[in-house]
XYZ file of C-alpha atoms in Angstrom:
657
model
C 198.928 171.913 -23.765
C 196.598 175.416 -23.844
C 195.792 174.369 -27.552
C 194.479 170.547 -26.106
C 192.410 172.309 -23.573
C 190.483 174.440 -25.572
C 190.273 171.743 -27.956
C 188.649 169.227 -25.549
C 186.484 171.698 -24.091
C 185.045 173.273 -27.776
C 184.949 169.250 -28.779
C 181.268 168.739 -28.128
C 180.066 172.195 -27.511
C 176.773 171.576 -29.569
C 175.797 168.593 -28.189
C 173.469 168.589 -25.182
C 174.588 168.692 -21.625
C 171.996 166.357 -20.248
C 173.937 163.458 -20.156
C 177.268 165.378 -18.857
C 175.204 166.802 -15.786
C 173.745 163.635 -14.773
C 177.065 161.401 -14.857
C 178.362 163.974 -12.456
C 177.379 162.982 -9.045
C 180.408 163.118 -7.291
C 182.919 165.617 -6.692
C 185.974 164.120 -6.514
C 185.837 161.220 -8.883
C 188.087 157.631 -9.299
C 190.578 157.554 -11.979
C 190.126 154.396 -14.599
C 192.903 152.367 -15.905
C 193.597 152.796 -19.232
C 193.943 149.774 -21.672
C 197.025 150.889 -23.265
C 200.441 149.459 -22.293
C 202.132 153.024 -21.862
C 199.063 154.514 -19.739
C 198.800 151.230 -17.137
C 202.506 151.746 -17.022
C 202.160 154.760 -15.151
C 199.032 154.328 -13.569
C 198.353 152.784 -10.153
C 197.968 149.059 -9.689
C 198.579 145.945 -7.537
C 202.146 144.360 -8.109
C 201.878 140.589 -7.735
C 204.746 138.307 -7.420
C 206.202 136.997 -10.756
C 205.635 140.412 -12.278
C 208.474 142.033 -13.849
C 208.843 145.812 -12.836
C 210.642 148.683 -12.402
C 210.292 151.719 -9.723
C 210.154 155.322 -10.869
C 210.959 158.263 -8.360
C 207.606 158.201 -7.139
C 207.625 154.947 -5.860
C 205.420 153.686 -8.569
C 206.421 150.319 -11.148
C 206.353 150.061 -14.247
C 205.287 146.821 -14.841
C 205.048 144.712 -17.961
C 202.061 143.610 -20.148
C 202.602 140.286 -20.330
C 200.857 137.623 -19.004
C 202.377 135.903 -16.027
C 201.657 132.555 -14.582
C 201.192 131.851 -10.889
C 201.152 128.598 -9.559
C 198.801 126.679 -11.739
C 195.856 129.414 -12.988
C 197.382 132.284 -15.769
C 196.002 135.809 -15.225
C 194.946 138.453 -17.449
C 197.473 140.608 -19.256
C 196.829 143.682 -16.957
C 198.917 143.691 -13.897
C 197.359 143.780 -10.404
C 193.952 144.823 -9.668
C 191.455 145.905 -12.533
C 187.729 147.731 -12.767
C 185.690 148.485 -15.523
C 182.984 150.947 -14.497
C 181.754 149.903 -11.455
C 183.242 146.668 -11.542
C 184.571 145.274 -8.116
C 188.065 145.439 -6.913
C 190.252 142.049 -7.057
C 192.527 141.049 -4.422
C 195.111 139.289 -5.705
C 197.015 136.942 -3.505
C 200.494 135.522 -3.220
C 199.426 132.212 -4.667
C 197.420 133.850 -7.296
C 193.560 133.778 -5.949
C 191.399 136.631 -6.447
C 188.128 137.621 -4.918
C 185.991 140.687 -5.946
C 185.801 143.176 -2.771
C 183.931 146.433 -3.061
C 184.996 149.500 -1.088
C 183.275 149.917 1.626
C 180.595 152.774 1.350
C 181.447 154.340 4.778
C 184.959 153.695 4.210
C 186.154 155.505 0.815
C 189.896 155.294 0.119
C 192.140 156.956 -1.832
C 193.349 156.334 -5.484
C 196.935 156.988 -6.207
C 200.012 154.907 -5.279
C 201.772 154.502 -1.763
C 205.065 153.212 -3.058
C 205.337 149.378 -2.840
C 208.380 148.094 -0.316
C 208.971 145.218 -2.054
C 212.485 145.049 -3.659
C 213.324 144.102 -7.240
C 215.900 141.632 -8.044
C 219.099 142.547 -11.099
C 216.370 140.268 -13.377
C 213.495 142.916 -12.782
C 211.521 139.975 -11.465
C 210.105 140.625 -8.036
C 210.509 137.855 -5.439
C 207.182 136.228 -4.061
C 207.941 137.532 -0.236
C 208.689 141.105 -1.663
C 205.589 141.561 -3.409
C 203.782 139.760 -1.033
C 204.717 142.664 1.251
C 203.876 145.342 -1.161
C 200.972 148.133 -0.646
C 199.500 149.980 -3.668
C 196.774 152.604 -3.307
C 194.753 151.275 -5.679
C 191.567 153.314 -7.668
C 188.914 153.342 -5.998
C 185.099 153.169 -6.770
C 183.882 156.097 -4.842
C 185.724 159.280 -5.171
C 189.062 160.494 -6.769
C 191.391 160.411 -4.337
C 189.880 157.357 -2.272
C 190.222 153.919 -3.119
C 191.453 150.471 -1.712
C 194.555 149.571 -0.485
C 195.852 146.643 -2.371
C 197.833 143.872 -0.732
C 200.135 141.301 -2.136
C 199.770 138.978 0.144
C 200.010 137.889 4.115
C 203.089 139.838 4.963
C 204.026 143.165 5.456
C 202.423 146.211 7.541
C 199.599 145.974 5.502
C 198.429 142.836 6.667
C 195.609 142.931 8.771
C 196.439 140.305 11.830
C 193.541 139.497 14.215
C 195.348 141.357 17.061
C 195.922 144.439 14.618
C 192.227 144.407 13.889
C 191.006 144.436 17.559
C 192.951 146.976 17.856
C 191.886 149.361 15.376
C 189.234 151.000 17.216
C 191.321 151.446 20.595
C 193.066 154.062 20.012
C 195.936 151.996 20.952
C 196.897 150.630 17.624
C 199.962 148.550 17.017
C 200.731 149.850 13.547
C 200.551 153.584 14.853
C 202.834 152.529 17.760
C 205.536 151.195 16.114
C 205.716 153.722 12.900
C 205.747 156.510 15.348
C 209.253 155.191 16.623
C 210.505 153.995 13.264
C 213.336 155.929 11.741
C 212.730 153.949 8.105
C 210.228 155.928 5.906
C 208.893 152.804 4.149
C 207.346 151.243 7.295
C 205.642 154.875 8.193
C 204.444 155.166 4.659
C 202.729 151.614 4.779
C 201.786 152.012 7.885
C 200.062 155.258 7.236
C 198.556 153.328 4.245
C 197.205 150.711 6.592
C 195.293 153.101 8.479
C 194.361 155.136 5.829
C 192.651 151.921 4.479
C 190.257 151.791 7.501
C 189.494 155.052 7.049
C 191.802 156.375 9.871
C 192.600 159.844 8.106
C 193.906 161.900 11.024
C 196.025 159.342 11.676
C 197.016 158.345 8.616
C 198.037 161.922 7.961
C 200.408 162.012 10.919
C 202.277 159.416 9.478
C 202.777 160.387 5.966
C 203.726 163.793 8.067
C 206.382 161.795 10.177
C 207.203 159.823 6.764
C 208.069 163.249 4.769
C 210.266 164.282 7.656
C 212.618 161.406 7.549
C 212.288 161.421 3.949
C 211.790 164.980 2.554
C 211.963 163.729 -1.073
C 209.057 161.683 -1.702
C 206.533 163.200 -3.756
C 204.755 159.596 -3.148
C 204.221 160.194 0.463
C 202.792 164.024 -0.188
C 200.502 162.715 -2.802
C 199.333 159.945 0.171
C 199.035 162.919 2.374
C 197.582 165.221 -0.412
C 194.648 162.209 -0.035
C 194.355 162.023 3.583
C 193.907 165.930 3.687
C 190.964 165.134 1.126
C 189.467 162.943 3.053
C 189.282 165.247 6.069
C 187.958 167.949 3.915
C 190.778 170.244 4.178
C 191.076 170.731 -0.049
C 193.170 173.833 0.337
C 196.163 171.990 2.148
C 195.665 169.080 -0.303
C 195.884 171.100 -3.169
C 199.516 172.637 -1.867
C 200.626 169.022 -0.738
C 200.292 167.870 -4.476
C 201.744 170.840 -5.665
C 204.834 169.925 -3.629
C 204.713 166.858 -5.125
C 204.880 167.738 -8.772
C 207.436 169.899 -7.928
C 209.313 166.729 -6.962
C 208.469 164.894 -9.672
C 207.226 166.675 -12.629
C 205.576 163.429 -14.341
C 203.701 162.271 -11.720
C 200.661 160.620 -12.822
C 198.674 160.840 -10.129
C 199.604 164.054 -8.185
C 198.909 165.832 -11.617
C 195.223 163.984 -11.504
C 194.424 165.002 -8.077
C 195.339 168.303 -8.822
C 193.352 168.699 -11.896
C 190.072 167.121 -9.581
C 191.140 169.378 -6.640
C 190.863 172.552 -9.282
C 187.543 171.382 -10.500
C 186.139 171.216 -7.323
C 187.406 175.275 -6.537
C 185.909 175.817 -10.112
C 189.522 176.830 -11.413
C 188.896 175.373 -15.094
C 192.343 176.478 -16.563
C 194.397 175.357 -13.798
C 192.247 171.985 -13.563
C 192.999 172.100 -17.722
C 197.003 172.369 -16.917
C 197.356 169.834 -14.953
C 195.358 167.337 -16.949
C 196.935 168.155 -20.023
C 200.401 167.945 -18.367
C 202.971 167.694 -21.607
C 203.342 163.710 -22.159
C 200.007 162.435 -20.123
C 196.651 161.417 -21.173
C 194.331 163.264 -19.246
C 191.684 161.093 -17.681
C 187.834 160.581 -19.449
C 185.935 161.371 -16.341
C 187.484 164.390 -14.898
C 188.043 165.546 -18.690
C 183.978 165.593 -18.494
C 183.499 166.867 -15.489
C 185.517 169.738 -16.549
C 183.596 170.227 -19.867
C 180.305 170.845 -17.929
C 181.715 172.584 -15.144
C 183.388 175.397 -17.678
C 179.804 175.215 -19.862
C 178.048 176.251 -17.017
C 180.550 178.601 -15.881
C 180.022 180.406 -19.302
C 176.650 180.518 -18.962
C 176.316 182.014 -15.763
C 178.722 184.384 -16.984
C 176.502 185.314 -20.088
C 173.344 185.516 -18.366
C 174.984 187.979 -15.862
C 175.474 190.225 -18.704
C 172.171 190.652 -19.326
C 170.783 190.802 -15.639
C 168.992 187.307 -16.197
C 169.011 185.839 -12.584
C 167.146 183.121 -12.710
C 169.597 181.832 -15.338
C 172.785 182.980 -13.080
C 171.278 181.012 -10.385
C 170.279 177.406 -12.001
C 173.595 177.703 -13.772
C 175.978 178.372 -10.833
C 173.756 175.602 -9.197
C 174.323 172.898 -12.064
C 178.212 174.061 -11.889
C 178.379 173.327 -8.184
C 176.670 170.262 -9.010
C 178.743 169.265 -11.777
C 181.757 169.158 -10.051
C 182.453 172.704 -8.437
C 181.478 171.656 -5.037
C 184.186 173.939 -3.322
C 184.011 177.061 -5.570
C 183.643 180.288 -3.296
C 182.931 182.009 -6.771
C 180.265 180.106 -7.829
C 178.726 180.124 -4.264
C 179.039 184.244 -4.530
C 177.105 183.837 -7.829
C 174.505 182.314 -6.530
C 173.989 184.491 -3.787
C 173.986 186.972 -5.828
C 171.252 185.784 -8.143
C 169.004 184.977 -4.746
C 169.925 188.068 -3.815
C 168.343 190.367 -7.124
C 165.532 187.627 -6.975
C 164.781 188.948 -3.692
C 165.131 186.526 -1.622
C 167.102 187.721 1.210
C 167.619 185.133 3.236
C 168.839 182.678 0.709
C 170.901 185.167 -0.428
C 172.348 185.633 3.086
C 172.672 182.078 3.598
C 174.677 181.579 0.404
C 177.059 184.107 0.794
C 177.872 182.884 4.238
C 178.888 179.600 2.448
C 180.984 181.381 0.003
C 183.150 183.677 2.575
C 183.455 180.452 4.534
C 184.845 178.423 1.408
C 186.886 181.508 0.454
C 188.954 181.066 3.312
C 189.715 177.799 2.937
C 190.667 178.325 -0.323
C 194.425 178.247 -1.373
C 195.525 181.458 -2.785
C 196.851 179.506 -6.032
C 193.177 179.219 -6.254
C 192.723 182.993 -6.805
C 190.975 183.668 -10.507
C 188.810 185.958 -12.314
C 184.736 185.512 -12.715
C 183.169 187.993 -14.706
C 186.206 189.926 -14.697
C 186.264 190.494 -10.776
C 189.413 188.440 -8.518
C 187.411 185.800 -6.783
C 187.021 186.919 -3.167
C 187.250 190.755 -3.961
C 183.802 189.600 -5.756
C 183.036 187.784 -2.437
C 183.540 190.624 -0.643
C 181.585 192.716 -3.018
C 178.319 190.608 -3.272
C 178.697 190.356 0.675
C 178.540 194.469 0.962
C 175.344 194.156 -1.076
C 173.549 191.417 1.115
C 174.552 193.037 4.003
C 172.951 196.615 2.842
C 170.096 195.128 1.864
C 169.386 193.241 5.450
C 170.223 197.051 7.388
C 173.673 196.241 8.441
C 175.461 198.892 7.312
C 178.555 198.822 9.230
C 179.134 195.470 7.681
C 178.162 196.257 3.934
C 180.776 199.270 4.322
C 183.749 196.712 5.425
C 183.048 194.347 3.232
C 182.884 197.215 0.131
C 185.880 198.624 1.460
C 188.004 195.006 1.681
C 186.831 194.067 -2.047
C 188.147 197.818 -3.004
C 191.659 196.573 -1.165
C 191.763 193.513 -3.118
C 191.002 194.443 -6.484
C 191.259 198.484 -6.465
C 191.048 198.706 -10.186
C 187.462 197.183 -10.992
C 184.924 199.484 -12.101
C 182.431 197.659 -10.432
C 183.681 197.312 -7.371
C 184.776 200.813 -7.032
C 180.784 201.657 -8.083
C 179.427 199.277 -5.426
C 181.715 200.579 -3.058
C 180.505 204.244 -4.078
C 176.594 203.412 -4.036
C 177.215 201.481 -0.351
C 178.773 204.464 1.327
C 176.246 207.113 -0.303
C 173.327 204.770 1.248
C 174.700 204.404 4.907
C 175.201 208.085 5.090
C 171.920 208.425 3.997
C 170.722 205.950 6.326
C 172.604 207.723 9.156
C 171.509 210.885 8.708
C 167.531 210.117 8.207
C 167.602 208.225 11.627
C 169.420 211.190 13.052
C 166.991 213.573 11.956
C 164.043 211.080 12.743
C 165.404 210.985 16.142
C 165.102 214.615 16.678
C 161.416 214.658 16.051
C 162.488 216.129 11.911
C 160.074 213.447 10.507
C 159.635 215.451 7.191
C 163.510 215.936 6.641
C 164.205 212.344 7.608
C 161.601 211.210 4.737
C 164.395 213.159 2.587
C 167.335 211.846 3.539
C 165.747 208.043 3.437
C 164.658 209.387 -0.339
C 167.998 210.141 -1.189
C 169.560 206.791 -0.068
C 166.651 204.991 -2.437
C 167.792 207.084 -5.304
C 171.191 204.803 -5.199
C 169.532 201.780 -4.048
C 166.157 201.869 -4.981
C 165.614 198.300 -3.563
C 166.613 199.132 0.018
C 163.664 197.321 1.973
C 165.210 199.150 4.959
C 165.094 202.574 3.682
C 161.267 201.825 2.565
C 160.677 200.715 6.042
C 161.952 203.832 8.020
C 160.427 206.667 5.442
C 157.148 204.633 6.115
C 157.985 205.300 9.834
C 158.165 208.935 9.042
C 155.004 209.404 6.868
C 153.286 207.263 9.601
C 154.665 209.605 12.421
C 153.248 212.674 9.703
C 149.890 211.133 10.147
C 150.298 209.664 6.042
C 148.733 206.746 6.329
C 148.092 205.918 2.390
C 151.900 206.570 2.146
C 153.350 205.130 4.614
C 151.197 201.724 3.567
C 152.904 202.214 -0.156
C 156.340 201.904 1.398
C 155.836 198.985 3.692
C 154.164 197.499 0.406
C 157.373 198.050 -1.497
C 159.389 196.744 1.219
C 157.834 193.643 1.705
C 157.843 192.960 -2.505
C 161.892 192.651 -1.569
C 161.710 190.961 1.595
C 158.212 189.456 2.703
C 159.754 188.403 6.168
C 160.437 192.105 6.840
C 159.064 191.919 10.832
C 158.878 195.778 10.796
C 157.338 196.577 7.690
C 154.274 194.123 8.465
C 153.703 195.584 11.911
C 154.112 199.184 10.382
C 151.515 198.415 7.748
C 149.073 196.484 10.001
C 149.488 199.801 12.100
C 148.639 201.857 9.260
C 145.440 200.226 7.825
C 144.551 199.786 11.922
C 144.495 204.229 11.742
C 142.300 203.988 8.386
C 140.216 201.241 10.186
C 140.721 198.734 7.498
C 140.749 196.184 10.100
C 140.609 193.442 7.566
C 143.623 194.027 6.450
C 145.214 194.803 10.034
C 144.185 191.536 11.253
C 145.931 189.541 8.655
C 149.329 190.835 9.168
C 148.953 190.876 13.100
C 148.094 186.932 12.349
C 150.930 186.748 10.735
C 153.278 188.587 12.977
C 151.961 185.973 15.406
C 152.712 182.890 13.945
C 156.317 184.605 13.369
C 156.755 185.908 17.361
C 154.638 183.876 19.206
C 155.749 184.836 22.439
C 155.680 188.745 21.734
C 153.034 190.018 24.243
C 152.200 193.728 22.293
C 151.725 191.608 18.941
C 149.038 189.658 21.007
C 147.344 192.468 22.381
C 147.323 194.434 19.299
C 145.862 191.235 16.861
C 143.249 190.879 19.765
C 142.117 194.599 19.386
C 142.265 194.757 15.833
C 140.380 191.747 15.694
C 137.761 193.007 18.097
C 137.544 196.203 16.087
C 136.572 193.947 13.146
C 134.021 192.306 15.055
C 132.308 195.410 15.875
C 132.662 196.753 12.887
C 130.828 193.591 11.421
C 128.118 194.498 14.166
C 129.045 190.656 16.103
C 128.405 190.172 19.611
C 131.789 190.659 21.570
C 130.467 192.201 24.962
C 132.275 189.311 26.826
C 135.307 189.704 25.240
C 138.401 190.740 27.408
C 142.173 190.659 26.557
C 143.321 187.167 28.053
C 139.983 186.786 29.592
C 139.034 183.673 31.394
C 137.845 180.474 29.597
C 134.542 180.034 29.911
C 132.594 177.698 31.498
C 129.168 175.993 29.765
C 126.462 174.751 31.651
C 123.649 174.063 28.700
C 123.093 173.515 25.342
C 121.687 176.458 24.697
C 124.478 178.584 25.867
C 127.006 175.862 24.109
C 124.992 176.665 20.952
C 125.358 180.340 21.433
C 129.145 179.560 21.732
C 130.248 177.692 18.879
C 128.392 180.428 16.336
C 131.229 182.433 17.259
C 132.715 184.646 14.785
C 136.398 183.141 15.655
C 138.404 180.744 16.857
C 137.056 178.689 19.291
C 138.251 175.742 21.393
C 136.143 173.386 23.693
C 137.283 171.484 26.284
C 135.277 168.381 26.607
C 136.399 167.069 30.518
C 135.290 165.190 34.058
C 136.208 167.143 37.517
C 137.965 163.956 38.409
C 139.840 162.699 35.884
C 143.585 162.502 35.918
C 144.058 163.296 32.642
C 141.252 166.398 32.809
C 143.370 167.859 35.955
C 146.587 167.862 33.932
C 144.940 169.804 30.517
C 142.393 171.797 32.189
C 145.170 174.152 33.581
C 146.971 174.525 30.253
C 143.908 175.880 28.700
C 143.861 178.728 31.215
C 147.414 179.636 29.906
C 146.655 179.055 26.164
C 143.798 181.153 26.817
C 146.519 184.258 27.694
C 148.730 183.069 25.609
C 146.063 183.486 22.684
C 143.860 186.501 23.185
C 142.019 186.496 20.128
C 140.659 182.791 20.734
C 137.703 182.145 22.885
C 138.020 178.875 25.504
C 135.667 176.969 26.589
C 135.044 173.831 29.037
C 132.467 171.652 29.524
C 131.666 169.382 32.266
C 130.229 166.174 30.779
C 128.893 165.073 34.330
C 126.995 168.822 34.192
C 126.190 169.179 31.094
C 125.230 165.710 29.496
C 123.124 167.298 26.923
C 125.796 169.198 25.392
C 127.732 165.583 25.265
C 125.083 163.943 23.462
C 124.483 166.218 21.224
C 128.599 166.699 19.909
C 129.012 162.684 20.551
C 131.809 162.627 23.298
C 132.300 159.707 24.876
C 136.243 159.772 25.828
C 137.193 162.915 27.920
C 139.437 164.548 27.835
C 138.363 165.430 24.443
C 139.234 168.870 22.896
C 137.396 170.503 19.406
C 138.351 173.775 17.635
C 136.169 175.293 15.745
C 136.671 178.729 13.388
C 133.565 180.483 12.001
C 131.093 178.037 13.450
C 132.842 175.140 11.418
C 134.524 172.415 13.265
C 138.084 172.314 12.140
C 139.957 169.852 14.356
C 138.987 166.601 16.904
C 141.281 165.996 19.780
C 141.034 163.112 22.182
C 143.605 162.879 25.077
C 146.156 165.163 23.545
C 149.447 166.124 25.288
C 150.438 170.317 25.964
C 152.421 170.285 22.845
C 149.854 169.210 20.409
C 147.023 171.058 21.875
C 149.472 174.235 21.220
C 150.598 173.486 17.969
C 146.781 172.590 16.913
C 145.314 176.178 18.100
C 148.290 177.837 16.772
C 147.624 176.076 13.046
C 144.084 176.282 13.144
C 143.268 180.081 15.135
C 145.541 182.008 13.602
């Protein structure tokens, strides 16, 4: 088996992976029927009347490949429904009629064998009535584990009667009611199949569980239970259920293929290969293609991590996830680690949170090593690094200690734990000294922490605060710059840099930072006031007239054309409302302009009554009220007619900050 897996994974190692990558657009792919007689005998199919067959322990029928005549027509030698590529499923009725049916996009169904319930005659020929009642989970056109239930005729539980269809969405399904009181595992299982076919996975799962209680030795029921769990997104439980199925019947083809597909989704190449190349079974071509693609991208990811090429790590981890390993906590963690070292802390934080959720839902059997580190140990190690970069030191230490408990012998994890502890101690010591007013000693303590972690934005920002207290504005700005290189959205670093630039009377730089902060913290009054005073200082330094500016001042009323021309030459942002005193739209928008003048203190607001200042309205070609115009540095930026309050505020924020 190991030799077959190695051979398969290296067979096309020199070929371009572009075809593999684009072909793998689903996480669980459908298994296809194979043309050989030996293969089709173990795969699921629709058992029609008049076809010879025998039942295996799993409930699958071993059907001969001979052609059979049904009525006056002759059917193909391949038993049951067939599909090639994306061909539609074929329903075969009791009289031999066939019609193409596509699996509905909103109700994908499992590929797997749910045991037919028909009886087998002594000669191996099934009766017409038995075939009509047989239900088989066919091979779906969507995801592996999701296909269509094929019915042989009009009888049995699988048949949809008008009453049954009417009750399907009511919650009082007669199929469900009968099955929940039945002691016949076949009837319960068939009812589960019908509910599964309708996409009612939770109810189907309840019936499969009941069938297993009645008949614990049924491998097929456990495999079908796994299909329902996959439909519910509970992949770890599905994998466990499939494991139970193959323990009951080691040669159960469908269960092995489901296990292979699930292990691929968890990113476990070796475990997937074990089931895909199970002795005596032929691997599914599409699953094998996915296995090769995931293995190739994981290897490239590992090679790039060794040399610290984080851009390639990010690219290859994303490619492996897209190729099929969409539930791999290992690969999600690799993506988070790459984002961390590429200084995209927000992305790293979001991605490691996803990895932790996947790690919780992953089954214990999926534990494996990536980069020489145990799966969940690696996840906690990277989480510790992300938490430390974001200044959450208690969480960082706890995650690093948990990683060490899981994998105590790993050198990289031990080094990470020591680093996290050292940085946390330095930060705690620095904070204590800062609070005691010992700013020089605090600077030294934060510097010690940076020796262990030279890319820690929190330590740079804290040291910048100390330097600011010591009046060392240039050094403070330098540390803020370092913090912002690592974490561009570090609010405290922006505040401290803006304040330090203000102390050095670099008002343009100060205003620039305060404007960014004003966008990020629109309701922060201190930021608004600081921005106003910085802009005021900048205008003063540029010798512009600012005698009429006050923080949060009143809206200025324009009464003449000359006054208006002087006002719009204002160096900065300006909003003009053209209004009529008795217009009801103007009466609603005018008080809101007063609110905006306090919310945006650096913006100048004007009102022009068109009845009292017709010359102004004529010069501005205003014919409708209320009309608002936004200027910046004397240039008209925006023209609004009858805006609502939300549009007006968003426009002021966009064009004036």
